[in-house]
């Protein structure tokens, strides 16, 4: 059973103590540590103060950390390396304020998985250790956006992000009864129902939410978004099979949508706290479980009609960890 550390009060010094205690035997002196986080489209991002506190621990251990993220496929504050660099500065992610170099990575190395030809950040793959800092919140394409998504989407090129959002674009079969459910649950307005459901491939993000919700099983996809995203995370993490990896989930400011939106929307659950583990599946499961327990309902499923546990189960299937955990 994996240990997941839980801190209700994120500001507590215990954060530094737990992190130091957990990292000191694996994140050794002189190691180049790639610290992945989202530096924000506009309002939502990984908390810069928590990032700074994390880097302080790594510096104390004698590691050589760097913060990094990658540009995205669409116009906005992260549309290119140059634009994202300015955004990072605007949001307080600078070497001076955080305590380590900040890199917007746009140099990639090919990594092949079953359905994807990934282009993975060269800086990440050149590191000796990997620390994944995730702002845990809702997501329209996967119900919940946690560490799995942070790795799968956040560590790859714009093309590889796009591939994860297109390979699984579904098709509608003749079994369609025109009930309209898919149109109701599609958050991208990509499916319209008249005599039959019709998907507009240009606006479809291949989230496969319509597939899960069709009562007639009339929509099929080559691979679900949960499966593709987890496959990408697995392909990347395989490169760290013999290197240390650690996960920190910040489960506060739980917005409806992810930090990729300029406005991530309303808060859908009260703050829960910080979760830390070296087991990806366990940290995601514990974070999701405690949000559900605290709210008394599955807010991610309710908000996005997409089961947040699907990606966690998929990750376990791919050997990225075990769901069993012990909260400490
Ligand atoms: S939910 Fe299924 S049956 Fe209903 S309109 Fe959509 S595709 Fe057709
Ligand atoms: S997969 Fe279905 S629900 Fe998702 S964006 Fe495409 S049409 Fe909409």
XYZ file of C-alpha atoms and ligand atoms in Angstrom:
344
model
C 0.000 0.000 0.000
C 1.435 3.415 -0.965
C 1.841 6.243 1.439
C 0.122 9.518 0.524
C 0.952 12.473 2.732
C -1.947 14.830 3.316
C -1.637 18.358 4.666
C -4.860 20.204 5.362
C -3.033 23.476 6.019
C -0.794 24.124 3.027
C 0.985 27.001 4.762
C 2.307 24.694 7.502
C 6.097 24.129 7.752
C 5.258 20.447 7.621
C 5.180 20.779 3.831
C 8.918 21.449 3.726
C 9.595 18.811 6.402
C 7.701 16.041 4.581
C 9.164 16.970 1.215
C 12.717 16.995 2.556
C 12.227 13.720 4.395
C 10.744 12.017 1.304
C 13.206 13.405 -1.232
C 16.511 13.336 0.629
C 17.387 9.705 -0.142
C 16.387 9.854 -3.814
C 16.855 13.423 -5.020
C 20.589 13.584 -4.432
C 23.122 16.383 -4.453
C 24.004 17.597 -7.947
C 20.981 15.966 -9.594
C 19.232 17.980 -12.298
C 15.573 18.007 -11.202
C 12.880 18.854 -13.779
C 10.005 20.507 -11.914
C 6.856 20.486 -14.053
C 4.099 22.969 -13.375
C 1.534 25.134 -15.154
C 2.514 28.800 -15.064
C -0.918 30.012 -16.056
C -2.877 31.213 -19.056
C -4.332 34.030 -16.989
C -6.085 33.469 -13.660
C -5.360 29.801 -12.826
C -1.876 28.352 -12.272
C 0.230 26.362 -9.820
C 0.629 28.518 -6.728
C 3.951 30.450 -7.142
C 4.535 30.581 -3.369
C 4.266 26.801 -3.091
C 6.614 26.461 -6.085
C 9.132 28.713 -4.335
C 8.892 26.692 -1.094
C 9.419 23.481 -3.089
C 12.511 24.822 -4.836
C 13.931 25.930 -1.489
C 13.811 22.302 -0.312
C 15.487 21.047 -3.506
C 18.196 23.715 -3.233
C 18.758 22.747 0.409
C 19.294 19.133 -0.704
C 21.955 20.361 -3.141
C 19.903 19.494 -6.236
C 19.915 21.602 -9.395
C 16.210 22.180 -10.050
C 14.577 24.007 -12.940
C 10.911 24.848 -13.488
C 9.536 24.002 -16.891
C 6.427 23.933 -19.044
C 5.672 23.744 -22.784
C 3.715 25.959 -25.221
C 0.211 25.090 -26.442
C -1.595 24.688 -29.778
C -3.949 27.660 -29.606
C -3.486 31.464 -29.544
C -3.072 33.048 -26.127
C -0.624 33.657 -23.305
C 1.260 30.366 -23.909
C 1.083 30.182 -27.710
C 4.877 30.098 -28.173
C 8.078 29.915 -26.140
C 8.574 33.675 -26.445
C 5.022 34.605 -25.429
C 4.942 32.067 -22.570
C 8.262 33.376 -21.213
C 6.669 36.803 -20.829
C 3.567 35.269 -19.228
C 5.706 33.339 -16.732
C 7.433 36.568 -15.668
C 4.058 38.325 -15.361
C 2.798 35.521 -13.085
C 5.853 35.660 -10.811
C 7.827 32.694 -12.153
C 11.346 34.112 -12.473
C 14.727 32.817 -11.350
C 14.950 35.666 -8.845
C 11.537 35.089 -7.282
C 11.436 31.265 -7.359
C 15.107 30.404 -6.813
C 15.930 28.358 -9.928
C 15.941 28.702 -13.737
C 12.559 28.829 -15.485
C 12.441 27.109 -18.881
C 9.734 27.141 -21.519
C 10.752 24.033 -23.370
C 10.235 23.830 -27.140
C 12.883 21.307 -28.093
C 11.595 17.735 -28.241
C 12.619 14.081 -28.399
C 10.452 11.412 -30.064
C 8.804 8.788 -27.829
C 6.538 6.204 -29.453
C 3.535 4.694 -27.680
C 0.760 2.408 -28.970
C -1.359 5.178 -30.540
C 0.883 8.240 -30.364
C 4.180 9.517 -31.750
C 4.967 11.812 -28.859
C 7.353 14.744 -28.939
C 8.548 15.031 -25.333
C 10.419 17.954 -23.780
C 14.162 17.470 -24.270
C 14.913 19.298 -21.015
C 12.681 16.887 -19.101
C 14.236 13.768 -20.620
C 17.715 15.124 -19.909
C 16.976 15.489 -16.176
C 18.089 13.092 -13.418
C 14.831 13.350 -11.455
C 11.259 14.539 -12.000
C 9.045 16.469 -9.582
C 5.454 16.991 -10.726
C 3.690 19.990 -9.166
C 0.002 19.957 -10.044
C -2.877 22.308 -9.409
C -5.739 19.804 -9.075
C -9.089 21.045 -10.470
C -11.947 20.262 -12.840
C -11.486 19.668 -16.558
C -14.088 19.633 -19.367
C -12.356 16.832 -21.295
C -11.540 14.458 -18.434
C -13.756 15.463 -15.508
C -10.713 16.188 -13.375
C -7.307 17.560 -14.302
C -4.542 16.271 -12.048
C -0.989 14.985 -12.279
C -1.734 12.483 -15.080
C -2.907 15.310 -17.286
C -0.093 17.614 -16.170
C 2.421 15.041 -17.418
C 0.581 13.819 -20.526
C -0.325 17.207 -21.948
C 2.152 19.440 -20.184
C 5.425 17.724 -21.085
C 4.905 17.458 -24.847
C 4.900 19.608 -27.977
C 1.812 21.451 -29.259
C 1.499 18.750 -31.964
C 1.459 15.962 -29.390
C -1.148 17.828 -27.356
C -3.277 18.108 -30.481
C -2.833 14.410 -31.283
C -4.209 13.447 -27.860
C -7.224 15.601 -28.677
C -7.811 14.202 -32.187
C -6.848 10.498 -32.361
C -10.006 9.542 -30.463
C -12.555 11.729 -32.290
C -15.614 9.472 -32.207
C -18.025 8.383 -34.942
C -21.792 7.953 -34.667
C -23.392 4.699 -35.852
C -26.871 3.963 -37.216
C -27.894 2.846 -33.715
C -28.413 6.543 -32.874
C -32.000 7.240 -31.758
C -31.569 11.041 -31.820
C -32.271 11.247 -28.074
C -30.107 14.371 -27.695
C -28.095 13.282 -24.634
C -24.740 13.690 -26.383
C -25.546 17.259 -27.401
C -26.470 18.056 -23.791
C -23.230 16.694 -22.298
C -20.781 17.981 -24.936
C -19.014 20.981 -23.411
C -17.474 21.987 -26.726
C -20.768 22.312 -28.665
C -19.267 19.885 -31.170
C -22.215 17.548 -31.602
C -25.640 18.465 -32.959
C -28.656 16.187 -33.142
C -31.359 16.414 -35.802
C -32.323 13.103 -37.443
C -29.107 11.692 -36.039
C -26.145 13.002 -34.022
C -23.470 14.677 -36.168
C -20.001 15.521 -34.855
C -18.152 18.595 -36.093
C -14.551 17.353 -36.174
C -13.208 20.904 -36.174
C -14.661 21.704 -32.767
C -14.480 18.208 -31.230
C -11.775 17.777 -28.547
C -12.117 13.981 -28.500
C -12.988 13.990 -24.808
C -15.276 10.963 -25.440
C -17.784 12.252 -22.883
C -20.511 11.669 -25.489
C -19.326 8.063 -25.876
C -19.657 7.424 -22.120
C -23.099 9.047 -21.931
C -24.857 7.666 -25.030
C -27.640 5.385 -23.746
C -27.706 3.442 -27.043
C -23.973 2.826 -27.254
C -24.147 4.480 -30.671
C -20.922 6.510 -30.473
C -17.592 4.755 -30.809
C -14.020 5.967 -30.484
C -10.722 4.326 -31.414
C -9.366 5.300 -27.989
C -10.919 7.311 -25.170
C -9.320 10.563 -24.077
C -8.622 8.994 -20.673
C -6.795 6.129 -22.388
C -4.744 8.368 -24.698
C -3.800 10.803 -21.968
C -2.736 7.983 -19.662
C -0.856 6.286 -22.497
C 1.089 9.523 -23.058
C 1.856 9.869 -19.328
C 3.011 6.261 -19.277
C 5.288 6.752 -22.311
C 6.935 9.721 -20.601
C 7.243 8.084 -17.175
C 8.843 4.970 -18.696
C 11.822 7.215 -19.436
C 12.092 7.686 -15.653
C 11.917 3.992 -14.762
C 15.363 4.159 -13.171
C 15.146 7.770 -11.975
C 13.243 9.221 -9.001
C 9.818 10.816 -9.526
C 7.644 12.522 -6.900
C 4.188 14.106 -7.035
C 2.648 17.089 -5.234
C -1.049 17.806 -5.811
C -2.294 21.192 -4.626
C -6.011 20.616 -4.118
C -7.083 24.186 -3.483
C -8.878 26.727 -5.691
C -10.756 23.821 -7.259
C -12.174 25.537 -10.311
C -14.669 24.124 -12.800
C -12.171 24.200 -15.649
C -8.416 23.889 -15.950
C -5.711 26.548 -15.901
C -5.525 26.482 -19.722
C -8.686 28.619 -19.772
C -8.132 32.361 -19.433
C -11.036 32.153 -16.995
C -11.181 28.702 -15.344
C -14.677 29.398 -14.032
C -16.298 29.129 -10.641
C -14.998 27.247 -7.603
C -16.791 23.870 -7.498
C -15.419 22.525 -4.197
C -13.883 23.911 -1.038
C -10.104 23.724 -0.549
C -8.894 20.300 0.576
C -5.114 20.717 0.983
C -1.865 19.244 -0.312
C -1.198 15.604 -1.260
C 2.290 14.142 -1.755
C 3.441 10.709 -2.860
C 5.878 8.819 -5.068
C 2.898 6.868 -6.468
C 1.017 8.642 -9.269
C -2.148 6.538 -9.080
C -2.357 6.797 -5.299
C -1.893 10.577 -5.206
C -4.584 11.068 -7.878
C -6.983 8.656 -6.155
C -6.492 10.205 -2.714
C -6.991 13.734 -4.099
C -10.191 12.718 -5.928
C -11.522 10.697 -2.981
C -11.080 13.520 -0.502
C -12.764 16.115 -2.718
C -15.686 13.697 -3.072
C -15.781 12.922 0.650
C -15.646 16.559 1.649
C -18.377 17.641 -0.794
C -20.527 14.554 -0.211
C -20.818 13.995 -3.969
C -18.656 13.594 -7.062
C -18.410 17.235 -8.152
C -16.251 16.429 -11.183
C -18.702 13.880 -12.567
C -21.638 16.117 -11.749
C -20.050 19.169 -13.402
C -18.579 17.542 -16.510
C -20.568 14.286 -16.982
C -17.177 12.568 -17.111
C -16.042 10.097 -14.437
C -12.736 11.364 -12.935
C -11.827 7.831 -11.825
C -11.588 6.529 -15.425
C -8.124 8.003 -15.962
C -6.981 6.717 -12.550
C -8.143 3.161 -13.319
C -6.487 3.389 -16.724
C -3.228 4.543 -15.120
C -3.299 1.580 -12.754
C -3.874 -0.743 -15.720
C -0.774 0.685 -17.408
C 1.307 0.031 -14.306
C 1.685 3.646 -13.196
C 0.909 2.772 -9.583
C -1.708 1.195 -7.356
C -5.007 2.651 -6.191
C -4.523 1.353 -2.633
C -3.125 4.043 -0.409
C -2.616 4.901 3.194
C -3.261 8.535 4.077
C -0.783 9.873 6.575
S -26.695 10.127 -27.169
Fe -26.427 8.441 -28.614
S -28.471 7.887 -29.242
Fe -28.636 9.885 -28.253
S -28.451 11.353 -29.949
Fe -26.406 11.046 -29.172
S -25.552 9.401 -30.426
Fe -27.735 9.375 -30.733
S -15.874 13.720 -28.076
Fe -18.077 14.049 -28.040
S -18.458 15.204 -26.160
Fe -16.265 15.371 -26.609
S -16.017 17.229 -27.804
Fe -16.262 15.561 -29.266
S -18.445 15.509 -29.691
Fe -18.200 16.695 -27.812
